[in-house]
Amino acid sequence: MEKIKDAYVRFFDIYSSISEWVKEICVIFCYVLLISVTCVAGLAVFFRYILNNPIIWSEEVSRYTLIWLTMVAASVAIKEKKHINLTAFVRRLPRYISLVIEIAISLIIIGLIGVIAKYSLIMVVTKSIRTFSPSIAISMLWPHTALPVGFGLIIFQSVYVLLDSIRVLLAEGSIGKN
C-alpha cells in the first residue's frame, strides 16, 4: 500500500505542477481579456457620447470577450476552490466522510461538465463554422470555441481538485477508518 501511495503522490505532484502552470496561463489570459473588454467598452462610450458616432462592432466584441473571460476564469475558480459551496453541513461531519463527499461532488462535476463539453464541441464543429456574426462578420467558430475550451479547462482543474482530495484522504490514512 505504501508503494501505491508513493506513486500516487509522485503522480499528483506532476499533475499539480501542470495544473498550476495552466492556471497561471489562464490568469494572464484573463487579465488580457479584461483589459481588452475595458478598452473596447471605453472606446464605445467615447465614440457614442463624445463623438456621436457609435462603433457598431463594440457590443459584439465585448460580448464575445466576456464569454471567453467567463469560461477561462471559471477554471481558475475551480482550481482555487473559489466557487460557492455549502460547507455548514459538511464541516459537521467526520473528516473522512466530508472528503468522500468532496470526491463524489468532484466526480459529478467532471461527469456533467464532460457531457456539456461534448455537446458544445459538437455544436462548434457542426454549426459554428457556417455561421457568421452579424456586425463583424467573423465565423462564430471563434466565440463558440470558448465553450469547449472553457469546459475542458474546468474538467482539467476539477480533476486536480479530485486528485487533491484523494491525496488528503491517503495522507490522513483515513481509508478504511470511521
Short mmCIF file of C-alpha atoms in Angstrom, two decimals:
data_model
loop_
_atom_site.label_atom_id
_atom_site.label_comp_id
_atom_site.label_asym_id
_atom_site.label_seq_id
_atom_site.Cartn_x
_atom_site.Cartn_y
_atom_site.Cartn_z
CA MET A 1 0.00 0.00 0.00
CA GLU A 2 2.88 2.40 0.72
CA LYS A 3 4.26 1.94 -2.82
CA ILE A 4 0.86 2.84 -4.24
CA LYS A 5 0.66 5.92 -2.01
CA ASP A 6 4.17 7.00 -3.02
CA ALA A 7 3.40 6.50 -6.72
CA TYR A 8 0.15 8.44 -6.31
CA VAL A 9 1.92 11.31 -4.54
CA ARG A 10 4.52 11.48 -7.34
CA PHE A 11 1.76 11.47 -9.96
CA PHE A 12 -0.15 14.13 -8.03
CA ASP A 13 2.95 16.34 -7.79
CA ILE A 14 3.37 16.22 -11.56
CA TYR A 15 -0.33 16.87 -12.20
CA SER A 16 -0.28 19.66 -9.62
CA SER A 17 2.65 21.36 -11.35
CA ILE A 18 0.94 21.18 -14.73
CA SER A 19 -2.33 22.38 -13.20
CA GLU A 20 -0.60 25.36 -11.61
CA TRP A 21 1.12 26.20 -14.89
CA VAL A 22 -2.21 26.04 -16.76
CA LYS A 23 -3.82 28.21 -14.08
CA GLU A 24 -1.11 30.86 -14.40
CA ILE A 25 -1.55 30.98 -18.18
CA CYS A 26 -5.32 31.28 -17.70
CA VAL A 27 -4.88 34.12 -15.21
CA ILE A 28 -2.66 36.04 -17.65
CA PHE A 29 -5.17 35.37 -20.45
CA CYS A 30 -7.98 36.65 -18.19
CA TYR A 31 -6.04 39.85 -17.50
CA VAL A 32 -5.57 40.39 -21.23
CA LEU A 33 -9.27 39.76 -21.88
CA LEU A 34 -10.32 42.05 -19.04
CA ILE A 35 -8.10 44.86 -20.31
CA SER A 36 -9.40 44.28 -23.84
CA VAL A 37 -13.08 44.42 -22.89
CA THR A 38 -12.45 47.53 -20.79
CA CYS A 39 -10.71 49.26 -23.69
CA VAL A 40 -13.42 48.28 -26.19
CA ALA A 41 -16.19 49.42 -23.84
CA GLY A 42 -14.33 52.67 -23.13
CA LEU A 43 -13.89 53.32 -26.84
CA ALA A 44 -17.56 52.57 -27.44
CA VAL A 45 -18.64 55.07 -24.79
CA PHE A 46 -16.22 57.70 -26.12
CA PHE A 47 -17.33 57.29 -29.72
CA ARG A 48 -21.05 57.15 -28.87
CA TYR A 49 -21.32 60.01 -26.38
CA ILE A 50 -18.38 62.27 -27.18
CA LEU A 51 -18.08 61.93 -30.96
CA ASN A 52 -21.74 60.97 -31.57
CA ASN A 53 -20.53 58.26 -33.94
CA PRO A 54 -21.13 54.83 -32.35
CA ILE A 55 -18.90 51.88 -33.16
CA ILE A 56 -21.14 49.13 -34.47
CA TRP A 57 -18.88 46.23 -33.57
CA SER A 58 -18.07 47.16 -29.96
CA GLU A 59 -21.01 45.41 -28.29
CA GLU A 60 -20.38 42.18 -30.17
CA VAL A 61 -16.65 42.14 -29.48
CA SER A 62 -17.27 42.93 -25.80
CA ARG A 63 -19.82 40.12 -25.55
CA TYR A 64 -17.50 37.52 -27.09
CA THR A 65 -14.60 38.69 -24.97
CA LEU A 66 -16.71 38.39 -21.82
CA ILE A 67 -17.78 34.86 -22.80
CA TRP A 68 -14.12 33.83 -23.15
CA LEU A 69 -13.27 35.60 -19.89
CA THR A 70 -16.06 33.82 -18.01
CA MET A 71 -15.16 30.37 -19.29
CA VAL A 72 -11.44 30.68 -18.62
CA ALA A 73 -11.91 32.36 -15.23
CA ALA A 74 -14.28 29.58 -14.15
CA SER A 75 -11.44 27.08 -14.46
CA VAL A 76 -9.23 29.28 -12.27
CA ALA A 77 -12.01 29.48 -9.68
CA ILE A 78 -12.34 25.68 -9.71
CA LYS A 79 -8.59 25.25 -9.18
CA GLU A 80 -8.56 27.68 -6.25
CA LYS A 81 -11.85 26.30 -4.84
CA LYS A 82 -13.43 29.74 -5.01
CA HIS A 83 -16.84 28.67 -6.31
CA ILE A 84 -19.77 28.87 -3.97
CA ASN A 85 -20.32 25.78 -1.84
CA LEU A 86 -22.33 24.76 1.17
CA THR A 87 -19.94 23.90 3.95
CA ALA A 88 -22.16 24.30 7.01
CA PHE A 89 -23.37 20.69 6.82
CA VAL A 90 -20.15 19.09 5.56
CA ARG A 91 -17.97 20.69 8.26
CA ARG A 92 -20.01 18.97 10.94
CA LEU A 93 -19.28 15.53 9.52
CA PRO A 94 -16.17 13.48 10.30
CA ARG A 95 -13.19 14.37 8.07
CA TYR A 96 -13.30 11.05 6.21
CA ILE A 97 -16.97 11.45 5.26
CA SER A 98 -16.51 15.08 4.21
CA LEU A 99 -13.61 14.04 1.95
CA VAL A 100 -15.70 11.27 0.43
CA ILE A 101 -18.49 13.78 -0.24
CA GLU A 102 -15.96 16.17 -1.82
CA ILE A 103 -14.69 13.35 -4.05
CA ALA A 104 -18.24 12.42 -5.06
CA ILE A 105 -19.07 16.03 -5.89
CA SER A 106 -15.89 16.33 -7.96
CA LEU A 107 -16.84 13.20 -9.89
CA ILE A 108 -20.35 14.56 -10.52
CA ILE A 109 -18.92 17.89 -11.73
CA ILE A 110 -16.46 16.13 -14.05
CA GLY A 111 -19.23 13.93 -15.46
CA LEU A 112 -21.74 16.72 -16.03
CA ILE A 113 -19.22 19.15 -17.48
CA GLY A 114 -17.90 16.32 -19.67
CA VAL A 115 -21.35 15.83 -21.19
CA ILE A 116 -21.78 19.57 -21.70
CA ALA A 117 -18.29 19.83 -23.22
CA LYS A 118 -19.07 17.00 -25.65
CA TYR A 119 -22.21 18.69 -26.93
CA SER A 120 -20.60 22.12 -27.07
CA LEU A 121 -17.80 20.65 -29.18
CA ILE A 122 -20.36 19.03 -31.48
CA MET A 123 -22.12 22.40 -31.81
CA VAL A 124 -18.86 24.17 -32.66
CA VAL A 125 -17.85 21.59 -35.25
CA THR A 126 -21.24 21.21 -36.94
CA LYS A 127 -22.88 24.64 -36.74
CA SER A 128 -20.46 27.39 -35.77
CA ILE A 129 -18.19 27.11 -38.79
CA ARG A 130 -21.03 28.02 -41.17
CA THR A 131 -22.47 30.81 -39.01
CA PHE A 132 -21.18 34.38 -39.03
CA SER A 133 -21.59 37.17 -36.51
CA PRO A 134 -23.97 39.96 -37.51
CA SER A 135 -21.81 43.07 -37.24
CA ILE A 136 -18.19 41.98 -37.62
CA ALA A 137 -18.89 39.04 -39.95
CA ILE A 138 -16.40 36.62 -38.36
CA SER A 139 -17.07 32.93 -38.13
CA MET A 140 -18.89 32.07 -34.93
CA LEU A 141 -16.27 29.35 -34.53
CA TRP A 142 -14.11 31.81 -32.57
CA PRO A 143 -16.69 32.93 -29.98
CA HIS A 144 -18.27 29.49 -29.65
CA THR A 145 -14.91 27.77 -29.19
CA ALA A 146 -14.84 29.38 -25.74
CA LEU A 147 -17.33 26.74 -24.59
CA PRO A 148 -15.41 23.52 -25.27
CA VAL A 149 -12.10 25.17 -24.34
CA GLY A 150 -13.54 26.54 -21.09
CA PHE A 151 -15.28 23.29 -20.21
CA GLY A 152 -12.07 21.39 -20.98
CA LEU A 153 -10.15 23.66 -18.62
CA ILE A 154 -12.85 23.24 -15.97
CA ILE A 155 -12.62 19.46 -16.27
CA PHE A 156 -8.82 19.61 -16.08
CA GLN A 157 -8.91 21.70 -12.89
CA SER A 158 -11.76 19.60 -11.43
CA VAL A 159 -9.56 16.54 -11.85
CA TYR A 160 -6.90 18.41 -9.87
CA VAL A 161 -9.42 19.05 -7.07
CA LEU A 162 -10.44 15.38 -7.16
CA LEU A 163 -6.83 14.19 -7.03
CA ASP A 164 -6.08 16.62 -4.21
CA SER A 165 -9.00 15.27 -2.15
CA ILE A 166 -7.76 11.72 -2.73
CA ARG A 167 -4.25 12.79 -1.73
CA VAL A 168 -5.55 14.26 1.53
CA LEU A 169 -7.55 11.10 2.16
CA LEU A 170 -4.42 8.97 1.63
CA ALA A 171 -2.21 11.30 3.69
CA GLU A 172 -4.50 11.18 6.67
CA GLY A 173 -4.59 7.40 6.49
CA SER A 174 -8.36 7.65 6.63
CA ILE A 175 -9.08 4.89 4.17
CA GLY A 176 -10.80 2.07 5.96
CA LYS A 177 -11.41 4.11 9.15
CA ASN A 178 -14.68 5.50 10.53
#
